């Protein structure tokens, strides 16, 4: 992998290479559009494919096309946010790169397992560029159950979704769940502007005439202003 901005060439690991802006990734891209854990590049024999982690609104592209996961060919340009890299040294195989890898069929889930997955993915589906999935403790507090019970559910979910042991296991699970469409992004929260307009619809600071319903008078009745001497103005 050659980083286009710097020209630095980074070798891929034999199995999975993590890419992102965080300190714990294998290939670190110092770009604000890149998530802390943005994507993985997976090697399976002579084949190499990239997997977007699904937790970034900036996404991953191959040769300009947004992808979820895609087989790579020698010379492909992969964009993580706005950071671009070029892949090299990939053996040529008769694989159609335009076909994304078929996703696995979602396993059967209990109602409680769906609740755990929803709570797990809720932070990741916020409007932030990257937010880590919920921890077992946070899920337990959300569902009002014990942390031990949540950990048991997570272990069964790892098995059902075939998530191998290792680092970022919760993130891998959340990525699979989001990619399969089992949980959906949360709708944006619209916060009304404060003090932009009173309830009666008048602009702020407007002086109400005496007799206006909002000023305590009767509808349709307007009190004429008086002069300084107390006489009613004509």
mmCIF file of C-alpha atoms in Angstrom:
data_model
loop_
_atom_site.group_PDB
_atom_site.id
_atom_site.type_symbol
_atom_site.label_atom_id
_atom_site.label_comp_id
_atom_site.label_asym_id
_atom_site.label_seq_id
_atom_site.Cartn_x
_atom_site.Cartn_y
_atom_site.Cartn_z
ATOM 1 C CA UNK A 1 0.000 0.000 0.000
ATOM 2 C CA UNK A 2 1.493 3.339 -1.071
ATOM 3 C CA UNK A 3 0.133 6.474 0.623
ATOM 4 C CA UNK A 4 -0.232 9.047 -2.138
ATOM 5 C CA UNK A 5 0.357 12.182 -0.021
ATOM 6 C CA UNK A 6 3.670 11.022 1.427
ATOM 7 C CA UNK A 7 4.728 8.301 -1.002
ATOM 8 C CA UNK A 8 5.319 6.010 1.974
ATOM 9 C CA UNK A 9 4.950 2.320 1.150
ATOM 10 C CA UNK A 10 3.397 0.174 3.896
ATOM 11 C CA UNK A 11 3.375 -3.646 3.730
ATOM 12 C CA UNK A 12 0.189 -5.558 4.490
ATOM 13 C CA UNK A 13 -0.023 -8.094 7.277
ATOM 14 C CA UNK A 14 -0.431 -11.772 6.341
ATOM 15 C CA UNK A 15 -4.100 -11.821 7.443
ATOM 16 C CA UNK A 16 -5.808 -8.558 8.479
ATOM 17 C CA UNK A 17 -4.409 -5.025 8.263
ATOM 18 C CA UNK A 18 -6.318 -2.304 10.095
ATOM 19 C CA UNK A 19 -6.369 1.220 8.659
ATOM 20 C CA UNK A 20 -7.429 4.402 10.435
ATOM 21 C CA UNK A 21 -6.454 7.483 12.390
ATOM 22 C CA UNK A 22 -6.226 5.828 15.808
ATOM 23 C CA UNK A 23 -3.027 4.867 17.565
ATOM 24 C CA UNK A 24 -3.787 1.138 17.657
ATOM 25 C CA UNK A 25 -4.173 0.548 13.899
ATOM 26 C CA UNK A 26 -1.580 -1.104 11.668
ATOM 27 C CA UNK A 27 -1.529 1.697 9.071
ATOM 28 C CA UNK A 28 -2.160 5.146 10.516
ATOM 29 C CA UNK A 29 -3.451 7.928 8.260
ATOM 30 C CA UNK A 30 -3.194 11.374 9.833
ATOM 31 C CA UNK A 31 -6.265 12.861 8.176
ATOM 32 C CA UNK A 32 -9.330 14.298 9.986
ATOM 33 C CA UNK A 33 -11.675 12.632 7.468
ATOM 34 C CA UNK A 34 -10.366 9.195 8.479
ATOM 35 C CA UNK A 35 -11.982 7.403 11.425
ATOM 36 C CA UNK A 36 -9.933 5.988 14.270
ATOM 37 C CA UNK A 37 -10.724 2.515 12.944
ATOM 38 C CA UNK A 38 -11.808 3.099 9.368
ATOM 39 C CA UNK A 39 -11.329 -0.145 7.423
ATOM 40 C CA UNK A 40 -9.625 -3.509 7.232
ATOM 41 C CA UNK A 41 -7.646 -5.024 4.379
ATOM 42 C CA UNK A 42 -7.956 -8.798 4.444
ATOM 43 C CA UNK A 43 -5.684 -11.310 2.694
ATOM 44 C CA UNK A 44 -7.033 -14.744 1.817
ATOM 45 C CA UNK A 45 -4.482 -16.671 -0.210
ATOM 46 C CA UNK A 46 -3.826 -14.704 -3.422
ATOM 47 C CA UNK A 47 -6.909 -12.528 -2.892
ATOM 48 C CA UNK A 48 -7.041 -9.181 -1.118
ATOM 49 C CA UNK A 49 -10.216 -7.310 -0.227
ATOM 50 C CA UNK A 50 -11.027 -4.162 1.688
ATOM 51 C CA UNK A 51 -13.803 -3.948 4.283
ATOM 52 C CA UNK A 52 -15.263 -0.616 5.378
ATOM 53 C CA UNK A 53 -15.952 -0.794 9.110
ATOM 54 C CA UNK A 54 -19.312 0.909 8.612
ATOM 55 C CA UNK A 55 -18.796 3.360 11.468
ATOM 56 C CA UNK A 56 -17.709 6.411 9.490
ATOM 57 C CA UNK A 57 -19.900 8.826 7.575
ATOM 58 C CA UNK A 58 -16.982 9.482 5.192
ATOM 59 C CA UNK A 59 -16.857 5.873 4.001
ATOM 60 C CA UNK A 60 -14.396 3.977 1.816
ATOM 61 C CA UNK A 61 -14.094 4.135 -1.973
ATOM 62 C CA UNK A 62 -12.292 2.038 -4.552
ATOM 63 C CA UNK A 63 -11.431 3.885 -7.767
ATOM 64 C CA UNK A 64 -13.965 6.537 -6.773
ATOM 65 C CA UNK A 65 -16.848 4.156 -6.043
ATOM 66 C CA UNK A 66 -18.215 3.790 -2.488
ATOM 67 C CA UNK A 67 -17.999 0.214 -1.220
ATOM 68 C CA UNK A 68 -18.833 -1.903 1.805
ATOM 69 C CA UNK A 69 -16.333 -4.638 0.964
ATOM 70 C CA UNK A 70 -14.653 -5.293 -2.345
ATOM 71 C CA UNK A 71 -11.967 -7.466 -3.929
ATOM 72 C CA UNK A 72 -8.911 -5.414 -4.858
ATOM 73 C CA UNK A 73 -6.719 -5.591 -7.936
ATOM 74 C CA UNK A 74 -3.183 -4.436 -8.496
ATOM 75 C CA UNK A 75 -3.141 -0.653 -9.030
ATOM 76 C CA UNK A 76 -6.519 0.049 -7.400
ATOM 77 C CA UNK A 77 -6.816 3.416 -5.633
ATOM 78 C CA UNK A 78 -8.535 3.151 -2.258
ATOM 79 C CA UNK A 79 -9.855 6.287 -0.547
ATOM 80 C CA UNK A 80 -10.419 6.314 3.211
ATOM 81 C CA UNK A 81 -12.324 9.560 3.600
ATOM 82 C CA UNK A 82 -10.158 11.926 1.553
ATOM 83 C CA UNK A 83 -6.895 10.032 2.180
ATOM 84 C CA UNK A 84 -5.848 8.035 -0.894
ATOM 85 C CA UNK A 85 -3.617 4.977 -1.187
ATOM 86 C CA UNK A 86 -2.639 2.811 -4.152
ATOM 87 C CA UNK A 87 -2.484 -0.961 -3.911
ATOM 88 C CA UNK A 88 0.449 -2.812 -5.437
ATOM 89 C CA UNK A 89 1.911 -6.288 -5.623
ATOM 90 C CA UNK A 90 -1.468 -8.080 -5.735
ATOM 91 C CA UNK A 91 -1.323 -11.228 -7.919
ATOM 92 C CA UNK A 92 -3.630 -11.089 -10.922
ATOM 93 C CA UNK A 93 -6.517 -13.533 -10.659
ATOM 94 C CA UNK A 94 -9.683 -14.017 -12.680
ATOM 95 C CA UNK A 95 -11.929 -12.329 -10.140
ATOM 96 C CA UNK A 96 -14.543 -9.755 -11.101
ATOM 97 C CA UNK A 97 -13.605 -6.782 -8.878
ATOM 98 C CA UNK A 98 -16.888 -5.004 -9.612
ATOM 99 C CA UNK A 99 -18.832 -7.601 -7.644
ATOM 100 C CA UNK A 100 -18.883 -6.948 -3.915
ATOM 101 C CA UNK A 101 -18.477 -9.983 -1.711
ATOM 102 C CA UNK A 102 -21.781 -11.587 -0.865
ATOM 103 C CA UNK A 103 -22.747 -11.040 2.716
ATOM 104 C CA UNK A 104 -23.624 -13.882 4.997
ATOM 105 C CA UNK A 105 -27.237 -14.569 5.893
ATOM 106 C CA UNK A 106 -28.179 -13.141 9.278
ATOM 107 C CA UNK A 107 -28.519 -15.820 11.977
ATOM 108 C CA UNK A 108 -31.684 -16.347 13.986
ATOM 109 C CA UNK A 109 -31.766 -14.027 16.978
ATOM 110 C CA UNK A 110 -33.772 -13.960 20.176
ATOM 111 C CA UNK A 111 -35.567 -10.788 21.197
ATOM 112 C CA UNK A 112 -33.018 -10.132 23.945
ATOM 113 C CA UNK A 113 -30.135 -10.602 21.492
ATOM 114 C CA UNK A 114 -31.707 -7.996 19.209
ATOM 115 C CA UNK A 115 -31.936 -5.642 22.201
ATOM 116 C CA UNK A 116 -28.246 -6.195 22.969
ATOM 117 C CA UNK A 117 -27.238 -5.559 19.343
ATOM 118 C CA UNK A 118 -29.343 -2.406 19.173
ATOM 119 C CA UNK A 119 -27.736 -1.062 22.338
ATOM 120 C CA UNK A 120 -24.285 -2.120 21.120
ATOM 121 C CA UNK A 121 -24.632 -0.188 17.842
ATOM 122 C CA UNK A 122 -26.488 2.863 19.144
ATOM 123 C CA UNK A 123 -23.343 5.012 19.738
ATOM 124 C CA UNK A 124 -21.907 3.987 16.354
ATOM 125 C CA UNK A 125 -25.043 5.201 14.581
ATOM 126 C CA UNK A 126 -24.816 8.697 15.983
ATOM 127 C CA UNK A 127 -23.810 11.702 13.901
ATOM 128 C CA UNK A 128 -20.180 11.574 15.009
ATOM 129 C CA UNK A 129 -17.468 10.698 12.493
ATOM 130 C CA UNK A 130 -16.549 7.717 14.658
ATOM 131 C CA UNK A 131 -17.878 6.545 17.978
ATOM 132 C CA UNK A 132 -16.926 3.157 19.372
ATOM 133 C CA UNK A 133 -19.735 0.648 19.996
ATOM 134 C CA UNK A 134 -21.117 0.470 23.529
ATOM 135 C CA UNK A 135 -19.246 -1.507 26.168
ATOM 136 C CA UNK A 136 -20.784 -4.396 28.082
ATOM 137 C CA UNK A 137 -21.224 -2.101 31.085
ATOM 138 C CA UNK A 138 -23.002 0.549 28.990
ATOM 139 C CA UNK A 139 -25.284 -2.076 27.431
ATOM 140 C CA UNK A 140 -26.114 -3.441 30.889
ATOM 141 C CA UNK A 141 -27.041 0.035 32.130
ATOM 142 C CA UNK A 142 -29.128 0.659 29.007
ATOM 143 C CA UNK A 143 -31.063 -2.611 29.302
ATOM 144 C CA UNK A 144 -31.134 -2.641 33.141
ATOM 145 C CA UNK A 145 -29.504 -6.077 33.388
ATOM 146 C CA UNK A 146 -26.249 -7.335 34.857
ATOM 147 C CA UNK A 147 -22.976 -6.888 33.034
ATOM 148 C CA UNK A 148 -22.366 -10.647 33.332
ATOM 149 C CA UNK A 149 -25.630 -11.347 31.469
ATOM 150 C CA UNK A 150 -24.613 -8.964 28.678
ATOM 151 C CA UNK A 151 -21.216 -10.654 28.330
ATOM 152 C CA UNK A 152 -22.943 -14.041 27.958
ATOM 153 C CA UNK A 153 -25.178 -12.630 25.222
ATOM 154 C CA UNK A 154 -22.154 -11.130 23.466
ATOM 155 C CA UNK A 155 -20.313 -14.459 23.534
ATOM 156 C CA UNK A 156 -23.283 -16.174 21.873
ATOM 157 C CA UNK A 157 -23.547 -13.371 19.327
ATOM 158 C CA UNK A 158 -19.855 -13.679 18.467
ATOM 159 C CA UNK A 159 -20.472 -17.356 17.741
ATOM 160 C CA UNK A 160 -23.627 -16.732 15.709
ATOM 161 C CA UNK A 161 -21.959 -14.085 13.561
ATOM 162 C CA UNK A 162 -18.663 -16.016 13.424
ATOM 163 C CA UNK A 163 -16.601 -13.193 14.866
ATOM 164 C CA UNK A 164 -13.159 -14.634 15.704
ATOM 165 C CA UNK A 165 -11.347 -13.856 18.928
ATOM 166 C CA UNK A 166 -8.967 -10.940 18.907
ATOM 167 C CA UNK A 167 -8.838 -7.170 19.088
ATOM 168 C CA UNK A 168 -11.806 -5.006 18.111
ATOM 169 C CA UNK A 169 -14.253 -7.891 18.508
ATOM 170 C CA UNK A 170 -17.166 -5.664 19.528
ATOM 171 C CA UNK A 171 -16.437 -3.350 16.597
ATOM 172 C CA UNK A 172 -16.361 -6.295 14.186
ATOM 173 C CA UNK A 173 -19.707 -7.481 15.507
ATOM 174 C CA UNK A 174 -21.231 -4.007 15.199
ATOM 175 C CA UNK A 175 -19.872 -3.721 11.658
ATOM 176 C CA UNK A 176 -21.497 -6.999 10.596
ATOM 177 C CA UNK A 177 -24.803 -6.107 12.220
ATOM 178 C CA UNK A 178 -24.924 -2.667 10.558
ATOM 179 C CA UNK A 179 -23.826 -4.084 7.190
ATOM 180 C CA UNK A 180 -26.616 -6.681 7.291
ATOM 181 C CA UNK A 181 -29.172 -3.975 8.020
ATOM 182 C CA UNK A 182 -30.240 -5.499 11.342
ATOM 183 C CA UNK A 183 -30.072 -2.078 12.979
ATOM 184 C CA UNK A 184 -30.673 1.240 11.271
ATOM 185 C CA UNK A 185 -29.054 4.678 11.643
ATOM 186 C CA UNK A 186 -30.836 6.920 14.107
ATOM 187 C CA UNK A 187 -32.791 9.876 12.681
ATOM 188 C CA UNK A 188 -31.130 13.246 13.316
ATOM 189 C CA UNK A 189 -32.304 15.091 16.384
ATOM 190 C CA UNK A 190 -33.580 18.571 15.561
ATOM 191 C CA UNK A 191 -33.172 20.986 18.468
ATOM 192 C CA UNK A 192 -35.557 23.960 18.175
ATOM 193 C CA UNK A 193 -33.957 27.369 18.369
ATOM 194 C CA UNK A 194 -34.525 29.101 21.654
ATOM 195 C CA UNK A 195 -36.146 32.536 21.860
ATOM 196 C CA UNK A 196 -36.432 32.788 18.072
ATOM 197 C CA UNK A 197 -40.159 33.585 18.130
ATOM 198 C CA UNK A 198 -42.710 33.715 20.953
ATOM 199 C CA UNK A 199 -45.633 31.347 21.074
ATOM 200 C CA UNK A 200 -47.990 33.921 19.578
ATOM 201 C CA UNK A 201 -45.816 34.166 16.470
ATOM 202 C CA UNK A 202 -44.588 37.764 16.959
ATOM 203 C CA UNK A 203 -40.897 38.543 16.459
ATOM 204 C CA UNK A 204 -38.875 38.948 19.660
ATOM 205 C CA UNK A 205 -38.797 42.476 21.051
ATOM 206 C CA UNK A 206 -41.996 43.630 19.313
ATOM 207 C CA UNK A 207 -44.148 45.842 21.524
ATOM 208 C CA UNK A 208 -47.711 44.600 21.802
ATOM 209 C CA UNK A 209 -50.471 47.154 21.639
ATOM 210 C CA UNK A 210 -52.815 47.320 24.610
ATOM 211 C CA UNK A 211 -55.872 45.235 23.981
ATOM 212 C CA UNK A 212 -53.953 42.500 22.135
ATOM 213 C CA UNK A 213 -55.005 39.064 23.436
ATOM 214 C CA UNK A 214 -51.442 38.285 24.457
ATOM 215 C CA UNK A 215 -51.306 41.525 26.457
ATOM 216 C CA UNK A 216 -54.346 40.672 28.519
ATOM 217 C CA UNK A 217 -56.980 42.713 26.666
ATOM 218 C CA UNK A 218 -60.043 41.553 24.767
ATOM 219 C CA UNK A 219 -59.762 40.562 21.127
ATOM 220 C CA UNK A 220 -60.686 43.405 18.821
ATOM 221 C CA UNK A 221 -60.506 46.064 21.574
ATOM 222 C CA UNK A 222 -57.636 48.574 21.267
ATOM 223 C CA UNK A 223 -56.994 51.174 23.979
ATOM 224 C CA UNK A 224 -55.976 54.532 22.623
ATOM 225 C CA UNK A 225 -52.763 56.039 23.959
ATOM 226 C CA UNK A 226 -53.025 59.074 26.241
ATOM 227 C CA UNK A 227 -51.078 62.307 26.290
ATOM 228 C CA UNK A 228 -48.789 63.337 29.123
ATOM 229 C CA UNK A 229 -51.654 65.441 30.563
ATOM 230 C CA UNK A 230 -53.870 62.435 30.739
ATOM 231 C CA UNK A 231 -56.171 63.556 27.910
ATOM 232 C CA UNK A 232 -56.923 61.016 25.187
ATOM 233 C CA UNK A 233 -55.213 61.838 21.950
ATOM 234 C CA UNK A 234 -57.530 62.559 19.077
#
